[in-house]
């Protein structure tokens, strides 16, 4: 009989061939073996309710039968072409119909790539070089995005601090960093710097909501100063609402980046804007000077496209977002109730479709204020949840549409244990 390989065996093997023993994403001590519906199983055979959901894409849960059927039907017809294909074109049509700022789009394979091109596109369109980003805002791994994402030291705004080795100082010099949720800071920076091409912003920064009027304020400032507004909707797209944050908050950016859900669990992301802005990807339209060269081996991959198309078709059915929000509300309420009973200071931060708890009684408005009073409490809370069959990121909880009443009951019991552990 073949020997089963356990979680510990896989960790030892990973430590030899992977730096830091992992892919760089999630806790390398967790080796995912399979996912089905709302549940994920590790290599020891332990089952968890999955609130990580692949960091967002699996909004329908794992292995949704209709998505599986669509993917399985496509596989024998071709896995990748490096050529236009009908599924990719249909997906672009559906995205353009859903997302207010999109007339045209380009595909890439990851969200970070989409963000990198979005910033480059804004530079090409405006002829300006600087990008304003927010401290703590996450936009992937490009040199520009790796600025003041998780700075250890607090420096004065708008100085950019690289989060990664290997980034030339010249990139930092082109970035302006501002605190999230502070319109006057942005107003001051735009008044002072006439060479800003774009503001890139997560409409829900990690999990921190924009304060009422903030996104509209950014929109107005961008319009006033001829700066393009980029919404990074890699996470919020097709999650906060079918039309994403733009639909939910009623603020339309110039450029959007999308990923995660639109690939249905496969590598696919996109950036979109008006036809006028997107014309910079068309050399015949803008000439060699204004042209952005852009291509990628897997761009518009038909397997990813069909998975995204089916996922989005299911999300369009009546009541899906109400159901997702209902789950989120209940997951928030069960934690608030247990924490209140135990007298533990906390804030629920986020949207019903994506949120977490901060153990503090301070409002969490930006990178500097969104902090646990005692980070060890959060570590313990998440560890005890994990011990009781709840898998989540240490800073986010994603509800999926696959959740069941039994999942919610099990989660509530696990929350009781986690709250007891930190009381
Ligand atoms: C807001 C945001 N932007 C960009 C990205 C990068 O996407 P990817 O990991 O597909 O490169 C992420 C990933 O989590 C994200 O949350």
Tab-separated table of C-alpha atoms in Angstrom, residues 85-284:
chain	number	residue	atom	x	y	z
A	85	UNK	CA	-10.997	33.286	-28.574
A	86	UNK	CA	-14.765	33.509	-28.233
A	87	UNK	CA	-14.832	32.862	-24.480
A	88	UNK	CA	-12.402	35.693	-23.775
A	89	UNK	CA	-14.412	38.040	-25.975
A	90	UNK	CA	-17.676	37.066	-24.268
A	91	UNK	CA	-16.110	37.591	-20.853
A	92	UNK	CA	-14.953	41.063	-21.899
A	93	UNK	CA	-18.521	41.839	-23.012
A	94	UNK	CA	-19.948	40.709	-19.679
A	95	UNK	CA	-17.397	42.721	-17.707
A	96	UNK	CA	-18.030	45.840	-19.806
A	97	UNK	CA	-21.776	45.426	-19.242
A	98	UNK	CA	-21.266	45.111	-15.477
A	99	UNK	CA	-18.562	47.595	-14.526
A	100	UNK	CA	-19.487	51.264	-15.078
A	101	UNK	CA	-16.063	52.617	-16.123
A	102	UNK	CA	-15.274	49.808	-18.591
A	103	UNK	CA	-15.803	50.181	-22.330
A	104	UNK	CA	-12.765	48.128	-23.244
A	105	UNK	CA	-10.320	45.947	-21.369
A	106	UNK	CA	-7.064	44.072	-21.651
A	107	UNK	CA	-6.377	40.717	-20.001
A	108	UNK	CA	-3.357	39.786	-17.945
A	109	UNK	CA	-2.695	36.796	-15.688
A	110	UNK	CA	-2.535	38.409	-12.248
A	111	UNK	CA	-3.949	41.356	-10.379
A	112	UNK	CA	-0.521	42.804	-9.759
A	113	UNK	CA	0.145	42.892	-13.482
A	114	UNK	CA	-3.184	44.632	-14.072
A	115	UNK	CA	-2.219	47.301	-11.518
A	116	UNK	CA	1.226	47.731	-13.065
A	117	UNK	CA	-0.309	48.346	-16.507
A	118	UNK	CA	-2.983	50.622	-15.049
A	119	UNK	CA	-0.310	52.925	-13.630
A	120	UNK	CA	1.653	52.795	-16.883
A	121	UNK	CA	-1.505	53.535	-18.864
A	122	UNK	CA	-2.210	56.590	-16.724
A	123	UNK	CA	1.314	57.840	-17.402
A	124	UNK	CA	0.917	57.302	-21.136
A	125	UNK	CA	-2.476	59.042	-21.206
A	126	UNK	CA	-1.520	62.085	-19.110
A	127	UNK	CA	2.137	62.423	-20.083
A	128	UNK	CA	2.934	62.773	-16.368
A	129	UNK	CA	5.114	60.500	-14.248
A	130	UNK	CA	4.055	60.504	-10.610
A	131	UNK	CA	1.592	58.120	-8.988
A	132	UNK	CA	-0.155	58.832	-5.704
A	133	UNK	CA	-0.844	55.748	-3.628
A	134	UNK	CA	-2.039	55.264	-0.083
A	135	UNK	CA	-0.018	53.960	2.820
A	136	UNK	CA	-1.044	50.360	3.428
A	137	UNK	CA	-2.715	50.049	0.007
A	138	UNK	CA	-1.990	46.767	-1.764
A	139	UNK	CA	-1.625	46.668	-5.523
A	140	UNK	CA	0.507	43.620	-6.203
A	141	UNK	CA	4.230	43.249	-6.594
A	142	UNK	CA	5.377	45.804	-9.176
A	143	UNK	CA	8.092	48.212	-8.082
A	144	UNK	CA	5.528	51.028	-7.801
A	145	UNK	CA	3.116	48.927	-5.774
A	146	UNK	CA	5.830	47.841	-3.347
A	147	UNK	CA	5.913	51.306	-1.811
A	148	UNK	CA	4.675	51.944	1.715
A	149	UNK	CA	2.500	48.864	1.708
A	150	UNK	CA	3.534	47.738	5.170
A	151	UNK	CA	6.199	50.209	6.297
A	152	UNK	CA	7.818	49.323	9.583
A	153	UNK	CA	8.777	52.913	10.367
A	154	UNK	CA	6.444	55.872	10.126
A	155	UNK	CA	8.037	58.485	7.902
A	156	UNK	CA	6.537	61.792	6.887
A	157	UNK	CA	4.079	61.832	3.997
A	158	UNK	CA	4.500	61.796	1.016
A	159	UNK	CA	7.858	59.974	1.191
A	160	UNK	CA	7.615	56.476	-0.283
A	161	UNK	CA	9.321	53.592	1.485
A	162	UNK	CA	10.046	50.441	-0.534
A	163	UNK	CA	8.753	47.249	1.083
A	164	UNK	CA	11.090	45.082	-0.932
A	165	UNK	CA	14.764	44.865	-1.666
A	166	UNK	CA	15.827	45.320	-5.270
A	167	UNK	CA	13.788	48.419	-6.089
A	168	UNK	CA	15.725	51.421	-7.431
A	169	UNK	CA	15.400	54.701	-5.561
A	170	UNK	CA	14.244	56.263	-8.815
A	171	UNK	CA	10.924	54.441	-8.488
A	172	UNK	CA	10.363	55.722	-4.960
A	173	UNK	CA	11.028	59.245	-6.230
A	174	UNK	CA	8.054	58.935	-8.591
A	175	UNK	CA	5.612	57.882	-5.875
A	176	UNK	CA	3.663	60.094	-3.487
A	177	UNK	CA	2.255	58.398	-0.394
A	178	UNK	CA	-0.785	59.716	1.444
A	179	UNK	CA	-2.820	58.482	4.412
A	180	UNK	CA	-6.098	56.768	3.464
A	181	UNK	CA	-9.359	58.513	4.302
A	182	UNK	CA	-7.743	61.967	4.491
A	183	UNK	CA	-8.977	64.085	1.587
A	184	UNK	CA	-7.161	67.209	2.644
A	185	UNK	CA	-3.825	65.371	2.419
A	186	UNK	CA	-4.583	64.464	-1.199
A	187	UNK	CA	-5.809	67.954	-1.940
A	188	UNK	CA	-2.549	69.387	-0.640
A	189	UNK	CA	-0.405	66.967	-2.631
A	190	UNK	CA	-2.244	67.611	-5.888
A	191	UNK	CA	-2.003	71.363	-5.360
A	192	UNK	CA	1.739	71.040	-4.846
A	193	UNK	CA	2.587	68.469	-7.558
A	194	UNK	CA	1.437	69.177	-11.104
A	195	UNK	CA	3.059	66.000	-12.464
A	196	UNK	CA	0.700	63.410	-10.954
A	197	UNK	CA	-0.649	60.955	-13.535
A	198	UNK	CA	-2.935	58.932	-11.286
A	199	UNK	CA	-4.240	58.130	-7.867
A	200	UNK	CA	-4.445	54.393	-7.305
A	201	UNK	CA	-6.775	53.340	-4.524
A	202	UNK	CA	-8.505	50.291	-3.123
A	203	UNK	CA	-12.111	51.441	-2.634
A	204	UNK	CA	-12.018	49.220	0.469
A	205	UNK	CA	-8.376	49.435	1.557
A	206	UNK	CA	-7.528	45.859	2.634
A	207	UNK	CA	-10.669	45.852	4.806
A	208	UNK	CA	-10.840	49.534	5.800
A	209	UNK	CA	-13.933	51.220	4.360
A	210	UNK	CA	-13.715	54.611	2.726
A	211	UNK	CA	-15.462	57.201	4.875
A	212	UNK	CA	-18.681	58.651	3.419
A	213	UNK	CA	-17.796	61.103	0.650
A	214	UNK	CA	-14.137	60.102	0.503
A	215	UNK	CA	-14.196	58.288	-2.844
A	216	UNK	CA	-16.360	60.999	-4.411
A	217	UNK	CA	-13.883	63.529	-3.013
A	218	UNK	CA	-11.010	61.704	-4.714
A	219	UNK	CA	-13.055	61.613	-7.931
A	220	UNK	CA	-13.637	65.374	-7.775
A	221	UNK	CA	-9.990	66.166	-6.999
A	222	UNK	CA	-8.818	63.973	-9.886
A	223	UNK	CA	-11.205	65.664	-12.294
A	224	UNK	CA	-10.115	69.103	-11.092
A	225	UNK	CA	-6.399	68.357	-11.542
A	226	UNK	CA	-6.530	66.244	-14.716
A	227	UNK	CA	-5.370	63.199	-12.761
A	228	UNK	CA	-6.727	59.725	-13.570
A	229	UNK	CA	-8.450	57.813	-10.793
A	230	UNK	CA	-7.597	54.100	-10.691
A	231	UNK	CA	-9.824	51.835	-8.604
A	232	UNK	CA	-8.050	48.626	-7.727
A	233	UNK	CA	-11.059	46.299	-7.687
A	234	UNK	CA	-9.086	43.067	-7.731
A	235	UNK	CA	-10.834	42.198	-4.464
A	236	UNK	CA	-13.985	44.325	-4.551
A	237	UNK	CA	-14.954	43.606	-8.177
A	238	UNK	CA	-17.997	41.299	-8.363
A	239	UNK	CA	-17.814	41.011	-4.561
A	240	UNK	CA	-19.136	44.237	-3.017
A	241	UNK	CA	-21.801	44.126	-5.736
A	242	UNK	CA	-21.997	42.661	-9.229
A	243	UNK	CA	-20.629	45.960	-10.582
A	244	UNK	CA	-18.088	46.122	-7.751
A	245	UNK	CA	-17.293	49.132	-5.579
A	246	UNK	CA	-18.248	51.480	-8.414
A	247	UNK	CA	-21.790	50.184	-8.289
A	248	UNK	CA	-21.913	49.899	-4.502
A	249	UNK	CA	-20.592	53.393	-3.798
A	250	UNK	CA	-21.744	55.146	-6.966
A	251	UNK	CA	-18.313	56.570	-7.807
A	252	UNK	CA	-16.858	55.884	-11.248
A	253	UNK	CA	-13.069	55.864	-11.683
A	254	UNK	CA	-11.191	56.340	-14.953
A	255	UNK	CA	-9.424	52.976	-14.865
A	256	UNK	CA	-10.295	49.775	-13.015
A	257	UNK	CA	-8.306	46.658	-12.325
A	258	UNK	CA	-10.103	43.354	-11.835
A	259	UNK	CA	-8.935	39.859	-10.935
A	260	UNK	CA	-9.831	37.000	-8.606
A	261	UNK	CA	-13.561	36.394	-9.277
A	262	UNK	CA	-13.407	37.116	-13.042
A	263	UNK	CA	-11.097	34.113	-13.483
A	264	UNK	CA	-13.319	31.759	-11.497
A	265	UNK	CA	-10.282	30.328	-9.677
A	266	UNK	CA	-7.904	30.386	-12.658
A	267	UNK	CA	-5.149	32.922	-13.403
A	268	UNK	CA	-6.900	35.815	-15.118
A	269	UNK	CA	-7.073	39.530	-14.416
A	270	UNK	CA	-7.823	42.628	-16.458
A	271	UNK	CA	-7.630	46.382	-16.612
A	272	UNK	CA	-10.398	48.386	-18.174
A	273	UNK	CA	-11.363	51.965	-18.971
A	274	UNK	CA	-13.042	54.095	-21.630
A	275	UNK	CA	-12.208	53.367	-25.269
A	276	UNK	CA	-10.388	56.696	-25.373
A	277	UNK	CA	-8.016	55.760	-22.561
A	278	UNK	CA	-7.653	52.147	-23.701
A	279	UNK	CA	-6.678	53.399	-27.178
A	280	UNK	CA	-3.120	53.587	-25.822
A	281	UNK	CA	-2.917	49.821	-26.298
A	282	UNK	CA	-3.610	50.358	-30.013
A	283	UNK	CA	-0.539	51.536	-31.883
A	284	UNK	CA	-2.547	52.278	-35.030
